[in-house]
Amino acid sequence: MRQEITDELRETDQTSIDLVLKKIAERAAITEHHPDGPVEEFKWLRECGALSIVLPGRSLDFNLPKTPELLRLLKAVGKANLSVGRIFEGHVNTLYLIHLYAEEEQRQKWYKEVEERGYLFGVWNTQAADGISFLADGSDFIIKGSKTFCSGAAIVNRALISGDIDRNGEKGWQLLIINMEDLPQGRIDRKSWKPLGMKASGSYKVDFSGYRITEKDLLARPGTYLTQPYFNAGAIRFAAVHLGGAEAIAEHTLSYLKELRRTEDPFQQMRIYNIMSELTTGQLWLNRTGKYYDKWVAAESQDQALIAFSNMTRTVIEEICLKIMDESNRCVGARGLMEPFALERLHRDLTFYLRQPAPDATRLKAAEFFIQNDFTFDDDI
Ligand SMILES: Cc1cc2nc3c(=O)[nH]c(=O)nc-3n(C[C@H](O)[C@H](O)[C@H](O)COP(=O)(O)OP(=O)(O)OC[C@H]3O[C@@H](n4cnc5c(N)ncnc54)[C@H](O)[C@@H]3O)c2cc1C
């Protein structure tokens, strides 16, 4: 019975999500300049069930080995609009951290907020020199400091933030969940986001100073956030969104060439070949790493391999995206990189969103794994 419900849901989810993603893609040029950001987009994603799709009993329930399918969904959202993909990935990431680390009562409460009220969650870990610190006030804490790169700051209902805490002598990087309704709107610095691309992600700086948190807002113990393999392996989710951006560029490049009747040219054909083969390679990496993720998390004995493969997935997909953008640039030339063609925005968005932390160290870490371990490839997967 449970299986039947899941299958039924999967079909309904897929059709309605596809329709919503089509609408999101069509509106992306308007949304980039809309002062409120992607409010409509998240209303549609909420209505089609995408915001609750990873909750228990839903088609991509975190308790099921569904990582390849989740990566495909993230890629599809990124393809429709990279900024929406970024915020959606943050929502999924937060729910995953809740799935992994929350106490049962907290989990029920936060899941219910998504299921019944359609709340949007976000993870904001990045900070500058004025980052988060905590002042103990009895059993509560008062926050001091800010987070930067807070994607969806103006539309997220619950924000998972982090900072160094000393909690009854236990020190470490603490996760906590903020009710954004309780934070004055003026704390979101809307002038802080002037990026090359990804404008619609509204990744503003947010000042949390003075916000009071109690025990029930704290997620897990100090230091839990850095638990491996989950901390590093999470990179496969944003890599999936990145590849979605590259897929959109590939499609728009091909349709531009068709529109201008330039597909007979062998140089253009060669570039199209390069674009499509790179894209396929990216998809194969995502599929395989998704399967490894499910298999190795369950096995609990392949953490280092999972981290290495996640790091490689992220960096291989970064290279793929850069190559696809380069080929697309040459295919369409200056005229194709101007409005009203979508490639103008798509190139800016992907160029900027590809910049993720410590790309060089990530490559070295993967190399270290193969140097230090006798790894045999599992071709059964
Ligand atoms: C669109 C967008 C949305 C985002 N949204 C969120 C969000 O919602 N929540 C969140 O927490 N974060 C978010 N981030 C932030 C993100 O997680 C990274 O922190 C950010 O992208 C860092 O990028 P960077 O290029 O400045 O990284 P860096 O790590 O500074 O890398 C830049 C370059 O410096 C090199 N480098 C790094 N360290 C050193 C060193 N010690 N010495 C010498 N060279 C070094 C790197 O190899 C690289 O070449 C977002 C980022 C983007 C682009």
PDB file of N, CA and C in Angstrom, residues 7 11 89-90 96 121 125 133 147 217 225 273 275 320 328 336:
ATOM      1  N   ASP A   7       4.320   5.696  -5.437  1.00  0.00           N
ATOM      2  CA  ASP A   7       4.363   5.736  -6.904  1.00  0.00           C
ATOM      3  C   ASP A   7       3.399   6.768  -7.455  1.00  0.00           C
ATOM      4  N   GLU A  11       4.262  10.333  -9.629  1.00  0.00           N
ATOM      5  CA  GLU A  11       3.733  10.756 -10.914  1.00  0.00           C
ATOM      6  C   GLU A  11       3.113  12.141 -10.844  1.00  0.00           C
ATOM      7  N   GLU A  89      17.852  24.647  -3.155  1.00  0.00           N
ATOM      8  CA  GLU A  89      18.877  23.725  -2.636  1.00  0.00           C
ATOM      9  C   GLU A  89      19.136  24.004  -1.149  1.00  0.00           C
ATOM     10  N   GLY A  90      19.105  25.298  -0.771  1.00  0.00           N
ATOM     11  CA  GLY A  90      19.288  25.654   0.640  1.00  0.00           C
ATOM     12  C   GLY A  90      18.163  25.103   1.498  1.00  0.00           C
ATOM     13  N   TYR A  96      17.518  18.431   5.274  1.00  0.00           N
ATOM     14  CA  TYR A  96      18.382  17.264   5.452  1.00  0.00           C
ATOM     15  C   TYR A  96      19.105  17.326   6.802  1.00  0.00           C
ATOM     16  N   PHE A 121      12.827  27.176   4.093  1.00  0.00           N
ATOM     17  CA  PHE A 121      13.989  27.176   4.975  1.00  0.00           C
ATOM     18  C   PHE A 121      15.256  27.539   4.187  1.00  0.00           C
ATOM     19  N   ASN A 125      25.690  29.795   6.391  1.00  0.00           N
ATOM     20  CA  ASN A 125      26.868  29.448   7.179  1.00  0.00           C
ATOM     21  C   ASN A 125      28.006  30.462   6.970  1.00  0.00           C
ATOM     22  N   SER A 133      28.515  35.498  17.183  1.00  0.00           N
ATOM     23  CA  SER A 133      28.970  35.027  18.502  1.00  0.00           C
ATOM     24  C   SER A 133      27.759  35.014  19.432  1.00  0.00           C
ATOM     25  N   LYS A 147      25.614  37.323   9.113  1.00  0.00           N
ATOM     26  CA  LYS A 147      25.964  36.324   8.107  1.00  0.00           C
ATOM     27  C   LYS A 147      25.978  37.014   6.748  1.00  0.00           C
ATOM     28  N   ASP A 217      15.711  26.186  20.030  1.00  0.00           N
ATOM     29  CA  ASP A 217      16.117  26.676  18.705  1.00  0.00           C
ATOM     30  C   ASP A 217      17.455  26.084  18.268  1.00  0.00           C
ATOM     31  N   TYR A 225      27.667  19.936  13.014  1.00  0.00           N
ATOM     32  CA  TYR A 225      27.527  20.363  11.605  1.00  0.00           C
ATOM     33  C   TYR A 225      28.669  19.829  10.731  1.00  0.00           C
ATOM     34  N   TYR A 273      28.824  19.429 -30.531  1.00  0.00           N
ATOM     35  CA  TYR A 273      29.269  18.108 -30.055  1.00  0.00           C
ATOM     36  C   TYR A 273      29.969  18.248 -28.691  1.00  0.00           C
ATOM     37  N   ILE A 275      29.707  20.580 -26.447  1.00  0.00           N
ATOM     38  CA  ILE A 275      28.747  20.980 -25.399  1.00  0.00           C
ATOM     39  C   ILE A 275      27.932  19.769 -24.932  1.00  0.00           C
ATOM     40  N   ILE A 320      33.145  21.252 -16.365  1.00  0.00           N
ATOM     41  CA  ILE A 320      32.173  21.031 -17.447  1.00  0.00           C
ATOM     42  C   ILE A 320      31.403  22.326 -17.728  1.00  0.00           C
ATOM     43  N   SER A 328      29.730  27.829 -25.805  1.00  0.00           N
ATOM     44  CA  SER A 328      28.496  28.566 -26.097  1.00  0.00           C
ATOM     45  C   SER A 328      28.813  30.004 -26.516  1.00  0.00           C
ATOM     46  N   GLY A 336      24.440  37.023 -29.680  1.00  0.00           N
ATOM     47  CA  GLY A 336      23.684  36.049 -28.875  1.00  0.00           C
ATOM     48  C   GLY A 336      23.827  36.283 -27.381  1.00  0.00           C
TER      49      GLY A 336
END
